[in-house]
Amino acid sequence: MDYQLLKKKLLEKGIKITDDMIDKLDRYATLLVEKNNEFNLTAITKKEEIIEKHFYDSILCGTIHNFKEDNVIDVGTGAGFPGIPLKIVFPEIKLTLLEATKKKCNFLGNIVDELNLKNVIVINNRAEEYINEKREFYDVVIARAVAPLNILLELCIPYIKVDGIMLAMKGKQGLKELKVSQKAVKKLNLDVIFLEPMYLETDKVERYNIIFKKKANTPIKYPRPYSQIKGKPL
Ligand code: SAH
């Protein structure tokens, strides 16, 4: 996929990308390729692939949720996905990028500076630790490729306010993961409000973006210590 196709596909779905946004995305892609050796950031290193599998995939989230001025946390953002492309295209959001690996956070800090992104903070911490500072604070928590859904829900849901949403970007196993997460959905007081397969252009494997809405406060015992979350998932 090139930038013109990205622009066209997103416009068909109601998202308008300006030349300035494309310029920012391309500077991001260039730095991602350049710094990949140093920071070990991504398996995807060709620009056409970055545009489709990182940018298009991330920005598609804007077709299923209207981000407006939301306070958003991207948990396990890695090299910045989906948070940074979303910030470039929806500049009004207030974004927290949470990432456990220091090296990746250094890269993210460079990107925020280079692209002059406002209202973005990079936090080098684990989700189950940082929660102590920002419990039930955000409107939206989002995560791609971080952990199986039942584990991910326990890590992420405590971050959002009641009526806030969690957007889980899942692969083709998304439906299966949702089935085994029924207990987590109940214990964490969630409703599933969106569940549909999404497709990229060349990669025709379906993926599921699932949106959960939080109906009531999360019991204070969640998230449990990581060894328990992992050893005995909800
Ligand atoms: N979301 C990015 C990165 C996926 S890789 C993308 O889709 O490209 C998963 C990332 O989550 C890794 O960078 C890892 O360091 C981070 N991670 C895993 N568990 C975490 C946790 N408990 N808290 C914070 N970050 C975590």
Coordinates of C-alpha atoms and ligand atoms in Angstrom, one line a residue:
M1 CA 0.0 0.0 0.0
D2 CA 1.3 3.5 -0.8
Y3 CA 0.1 6.8 0.8
Q4 CA -2.3 7.6 -2.0
L5 CA -4.1 4.3 -1.5
L6 CA -4.1 4.8 2.2
K7 CA -5.7 8.2 1.7
K8 CA -8.3 6.8 -0.7
K9 CA -9.2 3.7 1.4
L10 CA -9.6 5.8 4.5
L11 CA -11.7 8.5 2.7
E12 CA -14.0 5.7 1.6
K13 CA -14.5 5.0 5.2
G14 CA -15.1 8.6 6.2
I15 CA -11.6 9.5 7.5
K16 CA -9.8 12.4 5.7
I17 CA -6.0 12.4 5.8
T18 CA -4.3 15.7 5.0
D19 CA -0.9 16.1 3.2
D20 CA 0.5 17.3 6.5
M21 CA -0.6 14.1 8.2
I22 CA 1.0 12.0 5.4
D23 CA 4.2 14.0 5.8
K24 CA 4.2 13.1 9.5
L25 CA 3.4 9.4 8.9
D26 CA 6.2 9.2 6.4
R27 CA 8.7 10.8 8.8
Y28 CA 7.6 8.2 11.3
A29 CA 8.0 5.4 8.9
T30 CA 11.5 6.6 7.9
L31 CA 12.6 6.7 11.5
L32 CA 11.1 3.3 12.2
V33 CA 13.2 1.8 9.4
E34 CA 16.3 3.7 10.3
K35 CA 16.2 3.0 14.0
N36 CA 15.0 -0.6 13.8
N37 CA 18.5 -2.1 14.1
E38 CA 19.3 0.0 17.1
F39 CA 16.0 -0.5 19.0
N40 CA 14.7 -3.8 17.6
L41 CA 11.3 -2.3 17.0
T42 CA 9.4 -4.2 14.4
A43 CA 9.5 -7.3 12.1
I44 CA 7.9 -5.2 9.4
T45 CA 10.6 -3.1 7.7
K46 CA 9.3 -2.3 4.2
K47 CA 7.5 1.0 3.8
E48 CA 4.6 -0.4 1.9
E49 CA 4.1 -2.9 4.6
I50 CA 4.4 -0.3 7.4
I51 CA 1.7 1.8 5.7
E52 CA -0.7 -1.1 5.5
K53 CA 0.0 -3.3 8.5
H54 CA 0.9 -0.5 11.0
F55 CA -0.7 2.8 9.7
Y56 CA -3.9 1.6 8.0
D57 CA -4.6 -1.1 10.6
S58 CA -4.2 1.5 13.4
I59 CA -6.1 4.3 11.8
L60 CA -9.0 1.9 10.9
C61 CA -9.9 2.1 14.7
G62 CA -11.2 5.6 13.9
T63 CA -13.9 4.1 11.8
I64 CA -15.4 2.2 14.8
H65 CA -14.9 4.8 17.5
N66 CA -15.1 8.6 17.3
F67 CA -12.0 9.7 19.3
K68 CA -12.7 13.4 19.5
E69 CA -10.8 14.8 22.5
D70 CA -10.7 11.5 24.4
N71 CA -8.1 10.8 27.0
V72 CA -6.5 7.6 25.5
I73 CA -4.0 5.1 26.8
D74 CA -2.2 2.7 24.5
V75 CA -1.1 -0.3 26.6
G76 CA 2.0 -2.1 25.3
T77 CA 2.5 0.3 22.5
G78 CA 5.8 -1.1 21.4
A79 CA 7.1 1.2 18.6
G80 CA 3.9 3.3 18.9
F81 CA 1.0 1.2 17.5
P82 CA -1.8 2.0 17.3
G83 CA -1.3 5.2 19.4
I84 CA 1.0 7.3 17.2
P85 CA -0.9 6.9 13.9
L86 CA -4.1 7.6 15.7
K87 CA -2.6 10.8 17.3
I88 CA -1.4 12.0 13.9
V89 CA -4.8 11.6 12.3
F90 CA -6.9 12.6 15.3
P91 CA -4.7 15.3 16.8
E92 CA -7.3 16.3 19.5
I93 CA -6.8 13.2 21.6
K94 CA -4.7 13.2 24.7
L95 CA -2.5 10.2 24.5
T96 CA -0.5 8.1 27.0
L97 CA 1.9 5.6 25.4
L98 CA 2.6 2.8 28.0
E99 CA 5.5 0.5 27.3
A100 CA 7.5 -1.9 29.5
T101 CA 10.7 -1.8 27.4
K102 CA 13.0 1.1 28.0
K103 CA 14.6 1.0 24.6
K104 CA 11.2 1.3 22.9
C105 CA 10.3 4.2 25.1
N106 CA 13.5 6.0 24.1
F107 CA 12.5 5.6 20.5
L108 CA 8.9 6.8 21.3
G109 CA 10.4 9.9 22.9
N110 CA 12.3 10.7 19.8
I111 CA 9.2 10.3 17.6
V112 CA 7.2 12.6 19.9
D113 CA 9.9 15.3 19.6
E114 CA 10.6 14.8 15.9
L115 CA 6.9 15.0 14.9
N116 CA 6.3 17.7 17.5
L117 CA 3.3 15.9 18.9
K118 CA 1.4 17.7 21.6
N119 CA -0.4 16.1 24.6
V120 CA 1.4 12.8 24.3
I121 CA 3.3 11.3 27.2
V122 CA 5.5 8.2 27.1
I123 CA 5.5 6.1 30.3
N124 CA 8.1 3.4 30.8
N125 CA 6.3 1.0 33.1
R126 CA 4.2 -2.1 33.2
A127 CA 0.4 -1.9 33.0
E128 CA -0.1 -3.7 36.3
E129 CA 2.2 -1.1 38.0
Y130 CA 1.2 2.2 36.4
I131 CA -2.4 1.5 37.3
N132 CA -1.7 2.7 40.8
E133 CA -1.3 6.2 39.4
K134 CA -4.1 6.3 36.8
R135 CA -6.9 4.0 38.0
E136 CA -10.3 4.7 36.2
F137 CA -8.8 7.9 34.6
Y138 CA -9.1 7.3 30.8
D139 CA -12.0 7.5 28.4
V140 CA -10.4 4.9 26.1
V141 CA -7.9 2.1 26.6
I142 CA -6.5 0.5 23.4
A143 CA -4.1 -2.4 22.8
R144 CA -2.8 -4.4 19.9
A145 CA -0.8 -7.6 20.1
V146 CA 0.0 -7.5 23.8
A147 CA -1.5 -10.6 25.5
P148 CA -4.4 -13.1 25.2
L149 CA -7.7 -11.3 25.6
N150 CA -8.6 -12.6 29.1
I151 CA -5.2 -11.4 30.4
L152 CA -5.4 -8.1 28.4
L153 CA -8.8 -7.3 29.9
E154 CA -7.6 -7.6 33.5
L155 CA -4.6 -5.4 32.6
C156 CA -6.5 -2.7 30.7
I157 CA -10.0 -2.3 32.1
P158 CA -9.0 -0.8 35.4
Y159 CA -7.6 2.2 33.5
I160 CA -11.0 3.4 32.1
K161 CA -13.8 5.3 33.8
V162 CA -17.3 3.9 34.0
D163 CA -18.8 4.2 30.5
G164 CA -15.3 4.3 29.0
I165 CA -14.3 1.8 26.3
M166 CA -11.6 -0.7 25.7
L167 CA -10.7 -1.3 22.0
A168 CA -8.9 -4.6 21.7
M169 CA -7.2 -5.1 18.3
K170 CA -7.2 -8.9 17.8
G171 CA -6.1 -11.2 15.1
K172 CA -8.1 -14.0 13.5
Q173 CA -8.2 -15.8 16.9
G174 CA -10.2 -12.9 18.3
L175 CA -13.6 -14.7 18.5
K176 CA -12.1 -17.7 20.1
E177 CA -10.3 -15.5 22.7
L178 CA -13.6 -13.7 23.4
K179 CA -15.3 -17.1 24.1
V180 CA -12.7 -18.0 26.7
S181 CA -12.9 -14.5 28.2
Q182 CA -16.6 -14.7 29.3
K183 CA -15.6 -14.9 33.0
A184 CA -13.4 -11.8 32.6
V185 CA -16.2 -9.9 30.8
K186 CA -18.5 -10.6 33.7
K187 CA -16.1 -10.0 36.6
L188 CA -14.9 -6.8 35.1
N189 CA -18.5 -5.5 34.4
L190 CA -18.3 -5.2 30.6
D191 CA -20.6 -5.2 27.7
V192 CA -19.3 -6.1 24.2
I193 CA -20.6 -3.2 22.1
F194 CA -18.7 -3.9 18.8
L195 CA -17.4 -7.1 17.3
E196 CA -16.7 -7.3 13.6
P197 CA -14.0 -8.7 11.3
M198 CA -11.8 -6.1 9.7
Y199 CA -9.6 -6.7 6.6
L200 CA -6.4 -5.1 5.4
E201 CA -5.7 -4.7 1.6
T202 CA -3.2 -7.4 0.8
D203 CA -3.3 -9.4 4.0
K204 CA -6.7 -10.9 3.6
V205 CA -6.6 -12.7 7.0
E206 CA -9.5 -11.4 9.0
R207 CA -8.8 -9.7 12.3
Y208 CA -11.3 -8.7 15.0
N209 CA -11.5 -5.3 16.6
I210 CA -13.6 -5.7 19.7
I211 CA -15.0 -2.8 21.8
F212 CA -16.0 -3.3 25.4
K213 CA -17.9 -0.8 27.5
K214 CA -17.4 -0.6 31.2
K215 CA -20.7 -0.7 33.0
A216 CA -19.5 -0.3 36.6
N217 CA -16.3 0.3 38.6
T218 CA -13.7 -2.4 38.5
P219 CA -13.3 -4.3 41.8
I220 CA -10.2 -3.0 43.5
K221 CA -8.6 -6.5 43.6
Y222 CA -8.0 -6.2 39.8
P223 CA -5.4 -6.2 38.3
R224 CA -3.8 -8.9 40.5
P225 CA 0.0 -9.3 40.5
Y226 CA 1.2 -10.4 37.0
S227 CA 2.2 -13.9 38.1
Q228 CA -1.4 -14.5 39.2
I229 CA -2.9 -12.9 36.1
K230 CA -0.8 -15.1 33.9
G231 CA -0.9 -18.2 36.0
K232 CA -4.6 -18.2 36.6
P233 CA -6.3 -15.9 34.0
L234 CA -9.9 -14.8 34.6
Ligands
SAH1 N1 1.2 -2.7 20.2 C1 2.4 -2.8 19.5 C2 3.5 -3.7 20.1 C3 3.1 -5.1 20.3 S1 4.3 -6.1 21.0 C4 2.1 -3.3 18.1 O1 1.0 -3.8 17.9 O2 2.9 -3.2 17.2 C5 3.8 -6.1 22.7 C6 4.5 -4.9 23.5 O3 3.8 -4.9 24.8 C7 5.9 -5.1 23.8 O4 6.6 -4.0 23.4 C8 6.0 -5.4 25.3 O5 7.2 -4.8 25.9 C9 4.8 -4.7 25.8 N2 4.2 -5.2 27.0 C10 3.9 -6.5 27.2 N3 3.3 -6.7 28.5 C11 3.2 -5.4 29.0 C12 2.8 -4.9 30.3 N4 2.3 -5.8 31.2 N5 2.9 -3.6 30.5 C13 3.4 -2.8 29.5 N6 3.9 -3.2 28.4 C14 3.8 -4.5 28.1

